Coordinates of C-alpha atoms in Angstrom, one line a residue:
Chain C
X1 CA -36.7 -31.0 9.3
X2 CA -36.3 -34.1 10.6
X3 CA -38.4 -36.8 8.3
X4 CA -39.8 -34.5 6.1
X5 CA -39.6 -36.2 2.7
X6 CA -40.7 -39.5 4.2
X7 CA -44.0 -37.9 5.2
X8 CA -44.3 -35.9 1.9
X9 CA -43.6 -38.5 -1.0
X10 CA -45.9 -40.3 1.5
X11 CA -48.7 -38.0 1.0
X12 CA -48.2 -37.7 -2.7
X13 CA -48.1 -41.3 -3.0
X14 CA -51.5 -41.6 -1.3
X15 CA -52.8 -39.2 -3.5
X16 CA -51.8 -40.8 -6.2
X17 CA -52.3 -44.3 -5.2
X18 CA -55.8 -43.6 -4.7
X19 CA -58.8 -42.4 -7.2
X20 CA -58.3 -38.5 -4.9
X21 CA -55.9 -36.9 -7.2
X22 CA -57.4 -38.0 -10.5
X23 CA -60.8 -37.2 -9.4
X24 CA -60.5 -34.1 -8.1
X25 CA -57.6 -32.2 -10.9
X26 CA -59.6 -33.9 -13.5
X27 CA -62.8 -32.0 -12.1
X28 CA -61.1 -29.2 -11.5
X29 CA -59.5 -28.9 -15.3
X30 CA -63.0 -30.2 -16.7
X31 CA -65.1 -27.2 -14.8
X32 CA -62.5 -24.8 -14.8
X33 CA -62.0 -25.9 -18.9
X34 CA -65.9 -25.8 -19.2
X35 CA -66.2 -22.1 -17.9
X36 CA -63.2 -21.0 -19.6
X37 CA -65.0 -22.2 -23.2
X38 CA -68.0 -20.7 -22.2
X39 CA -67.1 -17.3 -21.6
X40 CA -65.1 -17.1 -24.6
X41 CA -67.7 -18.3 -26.8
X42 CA -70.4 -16.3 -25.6
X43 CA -68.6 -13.2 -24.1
X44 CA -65.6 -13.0 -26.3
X45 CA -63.4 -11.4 -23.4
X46 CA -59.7 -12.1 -24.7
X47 CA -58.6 -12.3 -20.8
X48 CA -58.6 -14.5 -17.8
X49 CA -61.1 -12.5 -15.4
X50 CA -63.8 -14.6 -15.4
X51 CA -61.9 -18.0 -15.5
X52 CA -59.9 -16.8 -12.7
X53 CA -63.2 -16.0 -10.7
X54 CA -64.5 -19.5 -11.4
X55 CA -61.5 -21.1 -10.5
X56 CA -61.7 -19.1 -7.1
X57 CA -65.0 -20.7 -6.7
X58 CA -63.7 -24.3 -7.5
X59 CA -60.7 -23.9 -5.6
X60 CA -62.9 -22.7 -2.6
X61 CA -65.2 -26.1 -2.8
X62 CA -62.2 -28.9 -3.9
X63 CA -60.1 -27.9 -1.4
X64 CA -61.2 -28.7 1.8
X65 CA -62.1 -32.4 -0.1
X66 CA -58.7 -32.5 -0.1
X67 CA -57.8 -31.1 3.4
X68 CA -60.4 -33.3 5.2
X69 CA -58.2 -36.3 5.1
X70 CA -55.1 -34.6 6.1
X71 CA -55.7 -35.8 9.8
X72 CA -58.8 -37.0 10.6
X73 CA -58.4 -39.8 8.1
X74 CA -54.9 -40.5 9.7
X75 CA -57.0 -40.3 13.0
X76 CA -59.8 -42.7 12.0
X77 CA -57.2 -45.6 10.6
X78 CA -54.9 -45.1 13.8
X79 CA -51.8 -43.9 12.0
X80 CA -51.8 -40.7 13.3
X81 CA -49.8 -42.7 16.1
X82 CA -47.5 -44.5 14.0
X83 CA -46.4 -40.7 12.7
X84 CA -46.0 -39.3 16.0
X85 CA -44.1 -42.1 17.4
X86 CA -41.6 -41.9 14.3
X87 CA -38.0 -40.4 14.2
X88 CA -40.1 -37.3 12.4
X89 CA -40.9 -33.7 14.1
X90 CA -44.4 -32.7 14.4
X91 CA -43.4 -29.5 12.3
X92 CA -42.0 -31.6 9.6
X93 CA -45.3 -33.7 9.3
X94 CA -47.7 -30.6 8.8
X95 CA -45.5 -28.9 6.6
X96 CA -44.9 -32.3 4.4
X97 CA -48.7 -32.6 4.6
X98 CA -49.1 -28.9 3.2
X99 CA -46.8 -29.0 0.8
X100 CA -48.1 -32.4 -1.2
X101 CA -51.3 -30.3 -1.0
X102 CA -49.6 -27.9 -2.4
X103 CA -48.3 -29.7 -5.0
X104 CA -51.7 -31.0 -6.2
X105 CA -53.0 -27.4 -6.5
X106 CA -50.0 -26.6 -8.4
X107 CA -51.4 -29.6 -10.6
X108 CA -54.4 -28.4 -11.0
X109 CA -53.1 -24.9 -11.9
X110 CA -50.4 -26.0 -14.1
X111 CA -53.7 -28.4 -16.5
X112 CA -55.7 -24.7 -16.3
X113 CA -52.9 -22.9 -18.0
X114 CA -54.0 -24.8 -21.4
X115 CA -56.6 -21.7 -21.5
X116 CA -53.6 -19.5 -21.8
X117 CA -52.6 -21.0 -24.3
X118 CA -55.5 -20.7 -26.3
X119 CA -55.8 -17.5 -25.4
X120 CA -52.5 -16.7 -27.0
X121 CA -52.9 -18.9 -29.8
X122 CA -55.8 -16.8 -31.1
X123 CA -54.9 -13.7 -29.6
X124 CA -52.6 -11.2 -27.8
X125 CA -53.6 -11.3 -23.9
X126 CA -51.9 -8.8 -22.1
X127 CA -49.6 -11.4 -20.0
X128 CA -49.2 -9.6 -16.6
X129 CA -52.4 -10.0 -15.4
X130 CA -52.6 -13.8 -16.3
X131 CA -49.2 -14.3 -14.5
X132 CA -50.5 -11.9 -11.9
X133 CA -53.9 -13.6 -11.5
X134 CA -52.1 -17.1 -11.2
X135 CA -50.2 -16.1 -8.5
X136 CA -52.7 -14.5 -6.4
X137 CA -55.1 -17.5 -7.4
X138 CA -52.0 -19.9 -5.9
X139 CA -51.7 -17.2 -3.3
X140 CA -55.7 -17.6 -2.1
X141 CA -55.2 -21.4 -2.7
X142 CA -52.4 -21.6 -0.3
X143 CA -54.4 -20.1 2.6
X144 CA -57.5 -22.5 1.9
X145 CA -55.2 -25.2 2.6
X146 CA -53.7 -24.4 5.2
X147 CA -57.3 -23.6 6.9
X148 CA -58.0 -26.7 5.9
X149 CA -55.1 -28.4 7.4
X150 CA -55.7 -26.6 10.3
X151 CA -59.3 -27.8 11.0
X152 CA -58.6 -31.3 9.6
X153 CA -55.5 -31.2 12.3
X154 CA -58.8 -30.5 15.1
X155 CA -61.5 -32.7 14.0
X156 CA -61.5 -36.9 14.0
X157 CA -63.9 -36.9 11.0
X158 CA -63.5 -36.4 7.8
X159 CA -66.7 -35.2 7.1
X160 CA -67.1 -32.6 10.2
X161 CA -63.2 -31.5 8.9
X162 CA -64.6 -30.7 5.5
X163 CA -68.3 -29.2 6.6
X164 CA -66.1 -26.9 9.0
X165 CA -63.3 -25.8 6.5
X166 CA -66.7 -25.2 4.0
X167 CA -67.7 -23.0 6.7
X168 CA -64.8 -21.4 7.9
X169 CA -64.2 -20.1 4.2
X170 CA -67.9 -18.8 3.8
X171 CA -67.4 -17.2 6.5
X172 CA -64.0 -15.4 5.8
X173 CA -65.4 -14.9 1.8
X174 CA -68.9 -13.1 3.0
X175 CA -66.7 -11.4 6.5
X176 CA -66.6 -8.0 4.6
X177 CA -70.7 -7.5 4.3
X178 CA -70.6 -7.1 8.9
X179 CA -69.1 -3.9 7.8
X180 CA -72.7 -2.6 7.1
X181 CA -73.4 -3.6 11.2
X182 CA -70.4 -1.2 11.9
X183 CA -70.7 1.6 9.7
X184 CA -68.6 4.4 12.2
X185 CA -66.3 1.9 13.1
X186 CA -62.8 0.9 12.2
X187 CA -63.7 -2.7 12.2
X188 CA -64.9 -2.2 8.5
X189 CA -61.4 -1.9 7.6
X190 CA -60.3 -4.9 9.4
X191 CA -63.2 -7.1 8.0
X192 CA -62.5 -5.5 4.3
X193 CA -58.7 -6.8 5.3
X194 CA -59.2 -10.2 6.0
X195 CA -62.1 -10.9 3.6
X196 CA -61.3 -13.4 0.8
X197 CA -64.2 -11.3 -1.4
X198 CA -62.5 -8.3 -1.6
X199 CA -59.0 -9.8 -2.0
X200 CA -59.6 -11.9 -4.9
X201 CA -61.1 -8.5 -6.5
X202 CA -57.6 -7.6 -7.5
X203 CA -56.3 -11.3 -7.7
X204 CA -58.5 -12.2 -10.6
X205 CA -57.6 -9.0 -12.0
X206 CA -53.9 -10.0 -11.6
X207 CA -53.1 -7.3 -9.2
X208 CA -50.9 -8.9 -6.1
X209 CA -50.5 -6.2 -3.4
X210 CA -48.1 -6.2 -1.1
X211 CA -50.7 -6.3 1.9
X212 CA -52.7 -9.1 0.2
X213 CA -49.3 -11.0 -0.1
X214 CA -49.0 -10.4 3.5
X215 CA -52.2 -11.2 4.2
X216 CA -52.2 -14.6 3.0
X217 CA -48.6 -15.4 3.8
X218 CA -49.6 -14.5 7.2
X219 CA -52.5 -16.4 7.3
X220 CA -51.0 -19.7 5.9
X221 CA -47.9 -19.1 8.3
X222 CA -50.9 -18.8 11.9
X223 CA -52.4 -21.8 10.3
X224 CA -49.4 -24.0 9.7
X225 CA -47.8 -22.7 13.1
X226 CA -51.5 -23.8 15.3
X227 CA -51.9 -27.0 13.4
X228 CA -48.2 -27.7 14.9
X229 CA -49.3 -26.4 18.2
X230 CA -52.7 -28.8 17.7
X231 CA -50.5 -32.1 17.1
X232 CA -47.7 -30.7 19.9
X233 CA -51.0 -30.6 22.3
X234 CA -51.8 -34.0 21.3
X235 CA -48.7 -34.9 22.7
X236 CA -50.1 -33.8 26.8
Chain G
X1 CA -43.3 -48.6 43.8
X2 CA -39.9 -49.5 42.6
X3 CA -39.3 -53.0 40.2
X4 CA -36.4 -54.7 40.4
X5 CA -33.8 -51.8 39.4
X6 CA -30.9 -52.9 37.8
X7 CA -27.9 -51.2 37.5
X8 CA -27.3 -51.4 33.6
X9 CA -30.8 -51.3 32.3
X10 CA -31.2 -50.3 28.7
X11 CA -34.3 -49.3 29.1
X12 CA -35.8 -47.6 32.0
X13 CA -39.3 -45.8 33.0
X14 CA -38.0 -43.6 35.7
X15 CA -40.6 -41.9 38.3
X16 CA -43.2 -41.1 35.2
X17 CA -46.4 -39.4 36.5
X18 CA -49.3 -38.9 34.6
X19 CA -52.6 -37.0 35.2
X20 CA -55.5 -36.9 32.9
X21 CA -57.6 -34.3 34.5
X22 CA -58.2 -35.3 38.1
X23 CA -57.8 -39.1 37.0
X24 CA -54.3 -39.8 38.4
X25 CA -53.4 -42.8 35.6
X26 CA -49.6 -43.2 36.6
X27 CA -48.3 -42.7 39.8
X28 CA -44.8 -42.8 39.9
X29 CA -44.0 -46.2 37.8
X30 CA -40.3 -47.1 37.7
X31 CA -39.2 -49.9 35.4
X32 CA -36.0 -50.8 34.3
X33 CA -35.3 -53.8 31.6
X34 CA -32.5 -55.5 30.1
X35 CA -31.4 -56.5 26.5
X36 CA -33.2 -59.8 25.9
X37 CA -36.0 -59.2 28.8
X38 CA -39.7 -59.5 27.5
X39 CA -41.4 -57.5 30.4
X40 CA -45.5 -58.3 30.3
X41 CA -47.3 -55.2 31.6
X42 CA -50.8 -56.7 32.4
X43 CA -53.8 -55.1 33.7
X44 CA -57.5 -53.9 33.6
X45 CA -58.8 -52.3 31.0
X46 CA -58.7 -48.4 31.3
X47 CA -55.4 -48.6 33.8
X48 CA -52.9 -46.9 31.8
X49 CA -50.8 -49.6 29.9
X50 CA -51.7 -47.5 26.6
X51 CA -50.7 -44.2 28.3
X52 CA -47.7 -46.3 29.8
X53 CA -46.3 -48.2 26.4
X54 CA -47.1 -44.2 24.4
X55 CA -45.0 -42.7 26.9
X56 CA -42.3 -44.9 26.8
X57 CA -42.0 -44.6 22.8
X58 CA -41.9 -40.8 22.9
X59 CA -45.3 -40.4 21.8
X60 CA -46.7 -38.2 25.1
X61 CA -45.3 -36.3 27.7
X62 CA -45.1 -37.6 31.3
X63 CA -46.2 -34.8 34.2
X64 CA -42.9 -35.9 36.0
X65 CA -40.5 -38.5 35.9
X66 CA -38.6 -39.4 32.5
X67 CA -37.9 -42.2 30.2
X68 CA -34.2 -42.8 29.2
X69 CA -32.7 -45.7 26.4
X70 CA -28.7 -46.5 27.3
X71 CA -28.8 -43.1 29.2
X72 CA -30.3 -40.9 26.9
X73 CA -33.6 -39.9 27.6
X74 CA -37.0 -40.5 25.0
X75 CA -38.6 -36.7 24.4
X76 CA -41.3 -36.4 22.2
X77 CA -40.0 -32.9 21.3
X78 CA -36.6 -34.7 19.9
X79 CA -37.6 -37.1 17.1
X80 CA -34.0 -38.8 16.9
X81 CA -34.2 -40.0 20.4
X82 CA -37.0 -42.6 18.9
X83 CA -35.1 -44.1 16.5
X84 CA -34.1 -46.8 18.8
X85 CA -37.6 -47.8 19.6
X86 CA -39.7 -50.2 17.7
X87 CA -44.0 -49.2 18.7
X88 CA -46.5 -51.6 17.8
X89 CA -50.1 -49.7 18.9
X90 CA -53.2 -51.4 19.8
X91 CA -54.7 -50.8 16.3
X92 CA -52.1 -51.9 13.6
X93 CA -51.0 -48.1 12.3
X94 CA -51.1 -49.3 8.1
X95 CA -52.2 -47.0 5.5
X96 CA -55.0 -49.7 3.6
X97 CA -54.3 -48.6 0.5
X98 CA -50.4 -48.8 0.3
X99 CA -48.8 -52.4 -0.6
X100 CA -46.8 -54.0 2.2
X101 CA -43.2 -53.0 0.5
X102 CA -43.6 -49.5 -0.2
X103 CA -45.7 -48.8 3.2
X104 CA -42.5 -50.5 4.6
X105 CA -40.2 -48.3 2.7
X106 CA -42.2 -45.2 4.4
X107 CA -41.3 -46.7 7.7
X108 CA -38.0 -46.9 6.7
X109 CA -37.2 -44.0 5.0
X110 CA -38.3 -42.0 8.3
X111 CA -35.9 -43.8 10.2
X112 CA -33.5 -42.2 7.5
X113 CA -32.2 -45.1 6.4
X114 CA -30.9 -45.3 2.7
X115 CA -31.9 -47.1 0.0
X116 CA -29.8 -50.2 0.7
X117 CA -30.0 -50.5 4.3
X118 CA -34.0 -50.2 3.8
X119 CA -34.6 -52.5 1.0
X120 CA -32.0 -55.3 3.2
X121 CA -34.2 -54.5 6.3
X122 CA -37.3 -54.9 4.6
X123 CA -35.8 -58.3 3.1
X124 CA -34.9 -59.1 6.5
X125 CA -38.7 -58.5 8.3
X126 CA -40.5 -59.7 4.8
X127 CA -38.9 -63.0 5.3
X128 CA -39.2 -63.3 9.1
X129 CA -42.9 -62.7 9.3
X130 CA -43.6 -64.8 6.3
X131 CA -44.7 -61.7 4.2
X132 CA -42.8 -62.3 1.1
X133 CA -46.0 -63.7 -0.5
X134 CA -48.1 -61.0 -0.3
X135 CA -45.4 -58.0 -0.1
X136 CA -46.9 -56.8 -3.8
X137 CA -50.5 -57.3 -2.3
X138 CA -53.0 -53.6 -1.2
X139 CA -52.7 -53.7 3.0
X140 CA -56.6 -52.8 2.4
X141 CA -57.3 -56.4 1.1
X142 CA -55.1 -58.1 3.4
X143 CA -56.9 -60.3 6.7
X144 CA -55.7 -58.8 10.3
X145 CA -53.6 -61.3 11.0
X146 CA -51.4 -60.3 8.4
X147 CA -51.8 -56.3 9.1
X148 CA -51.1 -57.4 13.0
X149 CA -47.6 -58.9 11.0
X150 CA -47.2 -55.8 9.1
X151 CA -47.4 -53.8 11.8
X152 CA -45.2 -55.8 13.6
X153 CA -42.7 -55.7 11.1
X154 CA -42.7 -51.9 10.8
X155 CA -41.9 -51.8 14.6
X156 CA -38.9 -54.0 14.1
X157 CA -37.6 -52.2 10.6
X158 CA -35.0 -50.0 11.8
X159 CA -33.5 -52.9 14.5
X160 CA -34.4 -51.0 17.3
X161 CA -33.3 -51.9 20.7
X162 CA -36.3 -51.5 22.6
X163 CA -39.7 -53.2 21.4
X164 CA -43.2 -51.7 22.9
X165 CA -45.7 -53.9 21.9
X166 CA -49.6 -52.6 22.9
X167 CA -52.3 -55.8 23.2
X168 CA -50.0 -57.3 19.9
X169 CA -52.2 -59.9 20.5
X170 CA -55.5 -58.7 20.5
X171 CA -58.7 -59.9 18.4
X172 CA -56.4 -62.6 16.4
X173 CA -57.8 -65.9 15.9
X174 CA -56.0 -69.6 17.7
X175 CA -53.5 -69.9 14.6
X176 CA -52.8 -66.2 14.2
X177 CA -52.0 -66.2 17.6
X178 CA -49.3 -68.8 17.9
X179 CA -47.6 -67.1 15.2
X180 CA -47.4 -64.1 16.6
X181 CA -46.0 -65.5 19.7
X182 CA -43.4 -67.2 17.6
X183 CA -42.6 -63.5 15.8
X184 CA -42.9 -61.6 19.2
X185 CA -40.4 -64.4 20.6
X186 CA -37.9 -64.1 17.6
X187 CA -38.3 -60.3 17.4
X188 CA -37.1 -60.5 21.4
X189 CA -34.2 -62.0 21.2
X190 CA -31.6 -59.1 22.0
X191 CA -33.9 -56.4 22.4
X192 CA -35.8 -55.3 25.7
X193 CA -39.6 -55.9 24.8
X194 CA -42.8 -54.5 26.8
X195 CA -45.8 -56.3 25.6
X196 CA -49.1 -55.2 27.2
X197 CA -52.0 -57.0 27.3
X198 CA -55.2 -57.6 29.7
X199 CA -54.9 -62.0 28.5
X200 CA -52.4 -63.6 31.3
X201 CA -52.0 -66.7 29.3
X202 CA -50.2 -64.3 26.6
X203 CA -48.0 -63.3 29.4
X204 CA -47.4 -67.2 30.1
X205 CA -46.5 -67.8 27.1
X206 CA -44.3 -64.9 26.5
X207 CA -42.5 -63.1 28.9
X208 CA -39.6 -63.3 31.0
X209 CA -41.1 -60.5 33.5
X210 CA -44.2 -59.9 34.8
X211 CA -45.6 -56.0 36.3
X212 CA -49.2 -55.9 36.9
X213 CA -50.6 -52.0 36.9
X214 CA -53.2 -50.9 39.0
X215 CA -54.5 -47.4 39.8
X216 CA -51.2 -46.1 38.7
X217 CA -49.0 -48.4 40.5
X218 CA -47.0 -50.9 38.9
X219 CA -46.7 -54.1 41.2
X220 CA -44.5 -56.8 40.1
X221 CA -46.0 -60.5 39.6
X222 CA -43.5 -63.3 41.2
X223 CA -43.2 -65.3 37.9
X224 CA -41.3 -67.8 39.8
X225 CA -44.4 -69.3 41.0
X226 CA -45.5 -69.4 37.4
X227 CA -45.8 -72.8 36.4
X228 CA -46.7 -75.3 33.4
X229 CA -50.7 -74.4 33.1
X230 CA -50.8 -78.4 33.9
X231 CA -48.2 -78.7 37.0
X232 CA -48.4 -77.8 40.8
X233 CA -46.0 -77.6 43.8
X234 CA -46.2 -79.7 46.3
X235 CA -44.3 -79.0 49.4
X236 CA -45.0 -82.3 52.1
X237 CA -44.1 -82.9 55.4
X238 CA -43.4 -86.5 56.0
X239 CA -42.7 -88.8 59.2
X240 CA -40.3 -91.5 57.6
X241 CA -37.5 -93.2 59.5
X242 CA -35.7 -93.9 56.6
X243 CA -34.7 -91.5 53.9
X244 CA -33.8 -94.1 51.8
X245 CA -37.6 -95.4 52.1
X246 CA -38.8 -92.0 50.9
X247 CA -36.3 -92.1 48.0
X248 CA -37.5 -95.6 46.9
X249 CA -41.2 -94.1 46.7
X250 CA -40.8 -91.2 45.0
X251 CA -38.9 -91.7 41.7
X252 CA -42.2 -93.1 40.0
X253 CA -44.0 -90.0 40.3
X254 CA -41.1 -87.4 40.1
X255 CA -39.1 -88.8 37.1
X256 CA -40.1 -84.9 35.2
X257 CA -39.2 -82.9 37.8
X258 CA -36.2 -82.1 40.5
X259 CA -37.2 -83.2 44.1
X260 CA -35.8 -81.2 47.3
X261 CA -35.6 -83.7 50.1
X262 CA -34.4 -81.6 53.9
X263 CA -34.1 -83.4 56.8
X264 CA -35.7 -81.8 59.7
X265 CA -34.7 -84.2 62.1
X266 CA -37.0 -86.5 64.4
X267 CA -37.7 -88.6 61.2
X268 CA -39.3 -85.7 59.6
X269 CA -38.4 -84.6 56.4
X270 CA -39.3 -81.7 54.2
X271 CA -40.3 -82.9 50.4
X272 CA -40.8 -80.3 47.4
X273 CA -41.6 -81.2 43.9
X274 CA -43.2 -80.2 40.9
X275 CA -45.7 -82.4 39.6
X276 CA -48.2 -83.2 36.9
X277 CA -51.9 -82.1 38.1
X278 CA -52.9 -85.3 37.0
X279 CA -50.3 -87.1 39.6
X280 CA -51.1 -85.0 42.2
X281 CA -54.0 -87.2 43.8
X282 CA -51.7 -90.7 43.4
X283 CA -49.1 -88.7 45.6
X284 CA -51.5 -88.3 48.4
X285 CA -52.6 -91.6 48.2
X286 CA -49.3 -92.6 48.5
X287 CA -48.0 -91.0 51.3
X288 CA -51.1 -91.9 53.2
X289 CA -50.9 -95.6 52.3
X290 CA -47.7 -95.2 53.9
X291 CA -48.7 -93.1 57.2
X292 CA -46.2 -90.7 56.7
X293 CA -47.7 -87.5 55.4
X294 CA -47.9 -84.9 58.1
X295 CA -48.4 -82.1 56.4
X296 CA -49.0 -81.2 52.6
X297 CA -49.0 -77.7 50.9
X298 CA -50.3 -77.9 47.3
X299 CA -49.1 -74.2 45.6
X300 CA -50.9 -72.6 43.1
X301 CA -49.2 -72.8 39.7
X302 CA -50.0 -70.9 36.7
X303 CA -49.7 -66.8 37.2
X304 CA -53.2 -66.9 36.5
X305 CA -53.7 -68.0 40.0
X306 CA -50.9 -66.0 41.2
X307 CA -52.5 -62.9 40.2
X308 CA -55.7 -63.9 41.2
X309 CA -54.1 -64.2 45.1
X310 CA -52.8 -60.6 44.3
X311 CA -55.6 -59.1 42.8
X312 CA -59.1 -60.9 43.9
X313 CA -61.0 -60.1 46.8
X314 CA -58.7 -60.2 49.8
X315 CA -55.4 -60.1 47.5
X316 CA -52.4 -58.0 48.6
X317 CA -52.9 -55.5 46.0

């Protein structure tokens, strides 16, 4: 992957350089912290159920903040050019792009896991689940981003990218209620499949299956492979 | 339309095509340029010296035709064959909120050069564009004379052997300009450079070649008739018995320039010179004090004009 660590210590470094990664893993450790507190105090559940639900919530709103930038900012300040007319393969810049997004939402993750902590510190949670729950939230996190990615790698405005990603995960969060427009058909299977609402069920119960893992390995892998194919086209 | 192909060009556009829709922009352009040739590509706005320059750096894909550097040929599909390019766009590609060095050190470190041979060439293009002052400073705060630098010295980072330079010059005020000329120039010196631009007197100023593109065809621009904004040709007929008279009349109006005296015989010679515009009525008078103009051809000078008797109403192109 020719030039891929240029293009990804680049990314981090913008991150980083700029208010984006404070702002946005602070939020995410403050509300995810916040309704961690609050359903320990007033529910007393000695698990991470109902944090991992919030956090699937939080996840599904930050993330495209993050994704919108990925190319239509690039797009907007001309630089887009610079990167495609570098020694660096259009493969190597998405999945550099992806996997400093990657690495934030790892950051985030990584400043959630103090609830653990506290969890163990003042009680015995069954660990399985929590490790379980992390993975599948890293898992659903993955495929946001590279949705995200994906539409950013489409759009010339940041704003349109993140409205559209927004969208785009609505969509594929609520797919599983057209079932009721189908009831004999074997759609409903294939809208139960691909709806994030009905994977994140076992997630945030810390159950990975192996067709969820394939679901969203899959799903990152089309996205990564057509935002390539979107900057390739780029190229005509 | 073929342009001056040379044998052992560096650099060459060869038989490129390009179509945007039904809009034919290139129609099979063929340039070929040697190591220390700054080639201006002028034209219109909207005729395809973007498309042209963004093909040439590997950026798109031509329908036909190909692009080659010392033999090889420029695919955007192979990353390594543009590490010998240098690319300047028409918007100065700097991330705003890095500081010169390290945004520099990105452009380096995707040319896959190591630590040493980055930070020497970053040395190297901090002191030739005058950037050492502000190398610490955000690119977001810095004025676009100094990104159009930056950007400049991110083309030339990896000491690439061809230079493709897209309106370089464009929206920089008097000063900026003439010190951009002054890095384009010293940037130029071994490398083969294609600056576009729509401003002739950029072109003037800069190049050593001139190709003027028009609905996809690349003409080429005489540059030999491209002189001093302030001089003309003259080219006189005289009737003079003598050529020793002419040669005793001449020198105090000719002392900055060469002048071609050919007999035609019959007492009539044939008189070329480059003069100052200024001069140019004192000649006449001159020769017509002395009855011995026949006939006098004044030539257009600057390429301004040149192109102008390509390109205006009733040109060749």
């Amino acid at each position: 992957m020719i030039g891929f660590w240029s293009v990804f210590v680049r990314e981090l470094q913008h991150y980083f350089v700029t208010p984006i990664a404070y702002v946005v893993i602070s939020t995410f450790w403050l509300l995810s912290g916040f309704f961690f507190s609050f359903n320990q105090l007033f529910v007393s559940a000695i698990d991470m159920v109902s944090a991992f639900h919030n956090m699937s919530l939080l996840l599904m709103l930050m993330i495209p903040l993050l994704t919108m930038r990925s190319f239509a900012e690039e797009k907007q300040a001309g630089t887009l050019e610079l990167l495609m007319t570098l020694p660096i393969s259009d493969g190597a810049i998405i999945l550099a792009k992806y996997l400093s997004l990657m690495m934030l939402v790892f950051f985030m993750l990584l400043g959630s896991s103090v609830a653990v902590m506290v969890l163990i510190y003042f009680g015995e949670p069954d660990l399985g689940p929590i490790v379980g729950g992390y993975t599948g939230i890293f898992l659903l996190a993955s495929s946001f981003s590279a949705l995200g990615l994906l539409i950013s790698s489409l759009s010339a405005n940041q704003v349109v990218a993140a409205t559209a990603t927004w969208s785009l995960l609505l969509v594929l969060w609520f797919i599983d209620y057209a079932s009721a427009l189908f009831p004999a058909s074997d759609l409903i299977n294939l809208f139960q499949h691909i709806s994030f609402s009905v994977q994140y069920l076992d997630i945030i119960r810390g159950v990975v299956t192996g067709g969820g893992f394939i679901y969203f390995f899959g799903l990152v892998l089309f996205c990564l492979v057509s935002a390539t194919q979107v900057l390739r086209m780029k190229r005509f | 339309m073929q342009i001056e192909k040379k044998s052992e060009a560096l650099f060459e556009i060869k038989g490129v095509k390009k179509r945007f829709g039904r809009y034919s922009v290139l129609d099979s352009i063929n340039l070929a340029i040697q190591p220390g040739e700054i080639v201006g590509l002028l034209g219109p706005n909207g005729c395809g010296k973007t498309t042209t320059l963004r093909i040439a750096a590997g950026f798109a894909w031509p329908d036909t035709g190909q692009v080659i550097l010392n033999g090889s040929p420029i695919s955007p599909d192979q990353p390594k064959s543009r590490r010998s390019i240098g690319y300047l766009p028409e918007r100065s590609p700097v991330y705003d909120s890095f500081n010169v060095t390290r945004y520099l050190l990105f452009v380096a470190s995707a040319h896959n050069m190591d630590r040493v041979q980055a930070s020497d060439s970053i040395e190297y293009v901090l002191n030739a564009f005058d950037l050492e002052l502000v190398k610490d400073r955000t690119i977001g705060h810095l004025s676009k004379g100094y990104k159009q630098r930056i950007g400049l010295a991110q083309a030339l980072i990896s000491k690439p052997k061809v230079l493709l330079l897209d309106e370089p010059t464009n929206g920089l005020d008097p000063r900026q300009l003439i010190e951009a000329r002054k890095m384009i120039k010293l940037a130029a010196q071994d490398k083969a450079v294609i600056f576009s631009t729509h401003i002739v007197q950029e072109i003037e100023a800069l190049c050593t070649r001139v190709v003027y593109l028009d609905k996809g065809i690349l003409h080429p621009v005489p540059l030999k008739k491209s002189l001093p904004r302030d001089c003309v040709s003259i080219t006189v007929d005289i009737v003079c018995a003598k050529i020793e008279v002419l040669r005793k009349l001449l020198p105090p109006l000719s002392r900055e320039s060469k002048v071609t005296i050919v007999p035609l015989g019959d007492e009539k010679f044939n008189v070329s010179m480059t003069i100052r515009k200024e001069k140019q009525s004192d000649l006449i008078h001159l020769f017509s004090k002395h009855s011995l103009l026949e006939s006098l051809q004044v030539d257009g000078s600057s390429l301004e004009e040149t192109l102008i008797e390509l390109i205006g109403e009733g040109g060749k192109l």
